[in-house]
XYZ file of C-alpha atoms in Angstrom:
355
model
C -1.509 -11.821 -47.384
C 0.466 -14.796 -48.216
C 1.769 -17.484 -45.880
C 5.499 -17.770 -46.878
C 6.237 -20.854 -44.722
C 4.726 -22.172 -41.490
C 4.387 -19.412 -38.971
C 5.582 -16.707 -41.411
C 3.157 -14.230 -42.638
C 4.217 -11.903 -45.575
C 2.320 -8.883 -45.883
C 2.689 -5.094 -46.729
C 2.680 -2.939 -43.523
C 1.824 0.810 -44.727
C 3.941 3.470 -43.060
C 0.754 5.016 -41.719
C 0.315 1.974 -39.495
C 3.773 2.357 -37.901
C 3.123 4.109 -34.439
C 5.727 6.860 -34.444
C 4.898 8.312 -31.054
C 3.603 7.095 -27.861
C -0.217 7.200 -27.160
C 0.590 9.883 -24.336
C 1.786 12.250 -27.113
C -1.493 11.740 -28.869
C -3.293 13.179 -26.161
C -4.294 9.500 -24.520
C -3.153 7.539 -21.714
C -0.697 4.568 -22.018
C -3.718 2.127 -21.820
C -5.757 4.066 -24.187
C -4.824 1.751 -27.270
C -6.851 -0.620 -29.200
C -7.058 -4.491 -28.558
C -7.904 -7.147 -31.080
C -8.906 -10.322 -29.411
C -8.408 -13.604 -31.253
C -10.453 -16.582 -29.484
C -8.900 -19.939 -30.665
C -11.513 -22.245 -29.834
C -14.483 -20.203 -31.184
C -12.528 -19.454 -34.291
C -13.447 -15.735 -33.892
C -12.027 -12.277 -33.338
C -13.334 -9.152 -31.670
C -12.429 -5.524 -31.351
C -12.033 -3.484 -28.279
C -9.645 -1.297 -25.937
C -6.831 -2.295 -23.894
C -8.889 -1.109 -20.834
C -11.368 -3.990 -21.640
C -8.826 -6.523 -20.347
C -10.342 -6.963 -16.777
C -13.552 -7.929 -18.357
C -12.019 -10.321 -20.988
C -10.197 -12.261 -18.037
C -11.764 -14.315 -15.218
C -11.285 -14.530 -11.574
C -8.616 -17.273 -11.250
C -6.660 -16.356 -14.337
C -3.068 -15.361 -14.159
C -0.918 -12.741 -16.016
C 2.718 -13.296 -15.914
C 4.794 -10.308 -16.696
C 8.423 -9.498 -17.530
C 10.046 -7.207 -14.933
C 13.150 -6.478 -17.051
C 13.937 -2.596 -17.453
C 15.249 -1.205 -20.628
C 18.810 -0.001 -20.671
C 20.293 2.910 -22.835
C 21.835 0.338 -25.212
C 22.641 2.645 -28.310
C 26.090 4.106 -28.729
C 27.235 6.623 -31.112
C 30.122 5.033 -33.019
C 32.551 5.651 -35.833
C 33.738 2.951 -38.499
C 36.456 4.075 -40.760
C 35.313 7.863 -40.672
C 31.664 7.075 -41.142
C 29.139 7.850 -38.515
C 27.372 4.637 -37.013
C 25.387 3.540 -34.208
C 26.136 0.290 -32.180
C 23.476 -1.397 -30.212
C 24.473 -3.566 -27.262
C 22.129 -6.520 -27.060
C 23.402 -8.811 -24.437
C 26.535 -9.976 -22.573
C 27.861 -13.322 -22.942
C 29.400 -15.442 -20.221
C 33.002 -14.900 -21.712
C 32.875 -11.112 -21.499
C 31.853 -10.701 -25.173
C 28.659 -8.801 -26.223
C 25.994 -9.647 -28.829
C 25.910 -6.254 -30.864
C 24.183 -4.692 -33.880
C 25.930 -2.248 -36.132
C 23.860 0.331 -37.902
C 24.166 3.196 -40.343
C 23.316 6.667 -39.458
C 21.097 7.914 -42.180
C 20.745 11.258 -43.647
C 17.279 11.720 -42.344
C 18.292 11.344 -38.794
C 17.195 7.683 -38.676
C 19.333 4.571 -38.994
C 19.331 1.247 -40.922
C 21.247 -2.055 -40.378
C 24.806 -2.309 -41.539
C 24.626 -5.840 -43.051
C 28.177 -5.873 -44.686
C 30.703 -5.366 -41.881
C 33.601 -7.708 -41.592
C 35.406 -9.629 -38.903
C 38.069 -7.611 -37.035
C 36.255 -4.298 -37.879
C 36.859 -1.935 -35.222
C 34.268 0.822 -33.921
C 35.537 4.076 -32.114
C 33.130 4.934 -29.125
C 32.880 7.738 -26.892
C 35.820 8.428 -24.455
C 38.230 6.524 -26.806
C 36.573 3.080 -26.155
C 36.327 0.599 -28.743
C 34.363 -2.455 -29.925
C 35.932 -5.005 -32.311
C 33.659 -7.434 -34.255
C 34.660 -11.006 -33.676
C 32.325 -13.189 -35.801
C 28.770 -13.391 -36.729
C 26.516 -14.939 -33.765
C 24.796 -17.371 -36.324
C 26.969 -20.335 -37.115
C 27.654 -21.475 -40.805
C 27.081 -18.022 -42.413
C 27.706 -18.346 -46.106
C 30.062 -15.763 -48.005
C 27.873 -12.936 -49.053
C 25.197 -13.381 -46.583
C 23.820 -10.502 -44.761
C 24.995 -10.316 -41.085
C 23.084 -8.375 -38.464
C 24.278 -9.547 -35.177
C 27.898 -9.931 -34.175
C 29.952 -11.135 -31.190
C 32.164 -8.290 -30.165
C 34.962 -7.649 -27.739
C 34.575 -4.179 -25.869
C 37.412 -2.080 -24.511
C 35.537 0.436 -22.213
C 37.088 2.858 -19.502
C 34.293 1.814 -17.045
C 31.752 -0.867 -16.425
C 29.248 -1.370 -19.343
C 26.441 -0.150 -17.031
C 28.316 2.982 -16.093
C 29.384 3.656 -19.661
C 25.909 3.071 -21.172
C 24.344 5.296 -18.605
C 26.859 8.118 -19.450
C 26.763 7.699 -23.298
C 23.910 5.467 -24.277
C 20.343 6.141 -25.415
C 17.409 3.946 -25.727
C 17.530 1.991 -29.190
C 15.305 3.515 -31.695
C 14.411 2.314 -35.169
C 13.307 4.012 -38.032
C 9.554 4.156 -37.420
C 10.017 6.269 -34.354
C 10.197 10.010 -35.138
C 12.767 10.978 -32.324
C 14.710 10.044 -29.406
C 12.742 9.956 -26.202
C 13.698 9.730 -22.379
C 14.365 6.240 -21.121
C 10.978 6.539 -18.997
C 9.114 6.408 -22.349
C 10.771 2.870 -22.965
C 9.878 1.396 -19.631
C 6.835 -0.718 -18.432
C 5.174 -0.291 -15.104
C 6.521 -3.743 -14.189
C 10.109 -2.860 -14.895
C 12.546 -3.284 -11.879
C 15.899 -4.794 -13.019
C 17.705 -3.131 -15.881
C 18.998 -5.502 -18.708
C 16.863 -5.332 -21.895
C 18.387 -3.839 -24.999
C 14.761 -3.807 -26.317
C 11.639 -2.856 -24.057
C 9.369 -5.815 -23.289
C 6.842 -3.658 -25.282
C 3.704 -5.948 -24.546
C 3.804 -4.478 -20.965
C 3.803 -0.961 -22.094
C 0.189 -0.155 -22.143
C -0.514 -1.291 -18.482
C -0.983 1.322 -15.906
C -1.139 1.120 -12.194
C -4.918 1.630 -12.366
C -5.436 -1.021 -14.782
C -3.327 -3.312 -12.738
C -5.599 -2.446 -9.687
C -8.846 -3.161 -11.687
C -7.363 -6.464 -12.799
C -6.520 -7.544 -9.118
C -10.049 -6.511 -8.075
C -11.413 -8.670 -10.756
C -9.555 -11.650 -9.157
C -6.847 -11.778 -11.802
C -3.462 -12.582 -10.366
C -0.143 -11.040 -11.590
C 3.184 -12.873 -11.139
C 6.578 -11.618 -12.352
C 9.569 -13.405 -14.214
C 12.788 -11.970 -15.737
C 13.950 -12.293 -19.156
C 16.371 -9.623 -20.681
C 15.403 -8.949 -24.310
C 18.131 -8.656 -26.756
C 18.163 -7.189 -30.315
C 16.193 -9.323 -32.669
C 17.189 -9.962 -36.243
C 14.808 -10.082 -39.303
C 17.235 -12.209 -41.321
C 15.946 -15.762 -41.764
C 19.536 -17.323 -41.179
C 19.921 -15.560 -37.776
C 17.816 -17.501 -35.274
C 16.946 -15.822 -31.984
C 19.925 -15.376 -29.533
C 20.130 -16.989 -26.259
C 18.673 -14.918 -23.519
C 19.123 -14.724 -19.764
C 16.011 -15.576 -17.766
C 14.891 -16.120 -14.286
C 11.512 -17.864 -13.030
C 11.139 -17.360 -9.327
C 9.880 -20.399 -7.213
C 6.796 -18.097 -6.353
C 5.992 -17.639 -10.027
C 6.355 -21.104 -10.886
C 4.218 -22.327 -8.042
C 1.476 -19.747 -9.089
C 1.496 -20.978 -12.707
C 1.149 -24.608 -11.740
C -1.645 -23.796 -9.165
C -3.525 -21.841 -11.646
C -3.647 -24.509 -14.238
C -4.438 -27.152 -11.724
C -7.369 -25.118 -10.583
C -8.785 -24.567 -13.966
C -7.533 -20.841 -14.668
C -5.659 -19.504 -17.504
C -2.051 -18.517 -17.709
C -1.626 -15.631 -20.004
C 1.751 -14.448 -20.906
C 2.327 -10.756 -21.284
C 4.795 -10.791 -24.264
C 6.601 -13.531 -26.243
C 9.602 -13.055 -23.904
C 7.436 -14.477 -21.111
C 6.386 -17.421 -23.252
C 10.099 -18.249 -23.994
C 10.916 -18.086 -20.308
C 7.910 -20.154 -19.107
C 8.249 -22.903 -21.765
C 11.993 -23.175 -20.936
C 11.157 -23.849 -17.289
C 8.399 -26.315 -18.212
C 9.299 -29.953 -17.274
C 5.937 -31.321 -18.309
C 2.371 -29.901 -18.812
C 1.116 -28.069 -15.702
C 4.626 -28.399 -14.304
C 6.974 -25.364 -14.274
C 10.031 -25.345 -12.203
C 12.084 -22.508 -10.833
C 14.668 -21.735 -13.339
C 17.732 -19.191 -13.624
C 20.114 -19.469 -16.536
C 20.237 -19.009 -20.314
C 17.414 -20.206 -22.740
C 18.355 -21.630 -26.303
C 14.543 -22.353 -26.797
C 13.235 -21.408 -30.160
C 9.336 -21.777 -30.354
C 8.038 -22.840 -33.662
C 4.517 -22.865 -35.141
C 4.017 -26.447 -34.110
C 5.251 -26.180 -30.657
C 2.931 -27.576 -28.005
C 2.514 -25.111 -25.078
C 2.934 -26.782 -21.830
C 2.968 -23.784 -19.449
C 0.878 -21.051 -21.110
C -2.530 -20.763 -22.267
C -2.933 -17.303 -23.756
C -0.722 -14.407 -24.923
C -0.871 -10.662 -24.874
C 1.415 -9.121 -27.448
C 1.931 -6.355 -30.027
C 1.796 -6.486 -33.687
C 4.768 -8.088 -35.357
C 6.503 -7.092 -38.602
C 6.006 -9.266 -41.843
C 8.045 -12.624 -41.654
C 9.131 -11.905 -38.025
C 10.019 -14.791 -36.184
C 7.803 -14.104 -33.421
C 5.005 -14.875 -35.667
C 5.740 -18.495 -35.166
C 5.035 -18.188 -31.560
C 1.530 -16.718 -32.185
C 0.714 -19.454 -34.649
C 1.541 -21.925 -31.966
C -1.206 -20.341 -29.929
C -4.000 -20.259 -32.590
C -2.859 -21.662 -35.816
C -2.004 -20.094 -39.195
C -5.513 -19.611 -40.663
C -6.881 -17.744 -37.638
C -3.629 -15.696 -37.174
C -3.986 -14.574 -40.852
C -7.452 -13.788 -40.273
C -6.419 -11.759 -37.319
C -3.485 -9.799 -39.035
C -5.882 -9.063 -42.031
C -8.452 -7.529 -39.830
C -5.887 -5.517 -37.921
C -4.514 -4.109 -41.227
C -8.062 -3.393 -42.619
C -9.048 -1.710 -39.273
C -5.785 0.444 -39.040
C -4.316 -0.998 -35.942
C -0.996 0.530 -35.134
C 2.296 -1.382 -34.951
C 5.379 -1.553 -32.881
C 6.120 -0.585 -29.341
C 3.965 2.457 -29.216
C 1.160 0.868 -31.086
C -1.894 -1.432 -30.383
C -2.221 -4.814 -28.772
C -3.204 -8.321 -29.533
C -4.825 -10.831 -27.099
C -4.836 -14.503 -27.978
C -6.984 -16.505 -25.822
C -7.761 -20.392 -25.816
């Protein structure tokens, strides 16, 4: 494993470690996945199960969760007579959408369509169309690969109605087949809007939440709708809509004031809370769009720990993890996960980073 640059780890991810099916289809419960724990202060890691979470947290700690629900954001499309997929990522204030265009591969899977051009028109079900306007990233050089576009949609009904009728959950190549939308929801999901599931929360069950509360661990919700992320280095994370309620902001501030730990369930929660933080220990209610990009040297002002999944090589989310535990301990954690056969992606195992 080699550090390419601050916060970016480069490693080979064997196909056998890419979870193709949910644990429920492997004869297990949602919460019956593995959990690697990284302790920053002690400089050590330990291995356990996700159901150990109540024993790893203490009375007075706070878990902040994302209540965004996944939408069926993948649409069948046609481009110049070729079958394609269009992923609707997030709406913009001017009525356009951030989208991702993908090839339909012969094996039934799909791959990024990286050489599209502005003004390309996609034919969608029921005669609807999507017209690519420009890349979302500014200053794209000729010949650079483009994964995310701004697009103008012409639909016969509202986007919500259209997706509910013709859409399916986004599925990438590591997942073996399409599944019902319920397989892509977390127990916290209440408001539809995420193109990709806030997957850090997927292993939670009602029984585990009850055990956490009985332990004295509080749970507070916020909202951040997850868009499609790009692996291209020149395409930074897109703006995302988020909401930090007053009650959650107050709970975060009180937890830190009383010496408890605030643990974010997912990098989306980190982005939302840090966007709403005015100063260390002071989170304000917030409702809007965040442009915050958290780098490896970001000093966390609202969050003490992170519960997340296992991220792909060179993924921008690795910078968020490095901000919590540093590059050396993060590299140690990922090497251990690879050596021990942890499973990656939304149906895989989990990683808890503690102070």
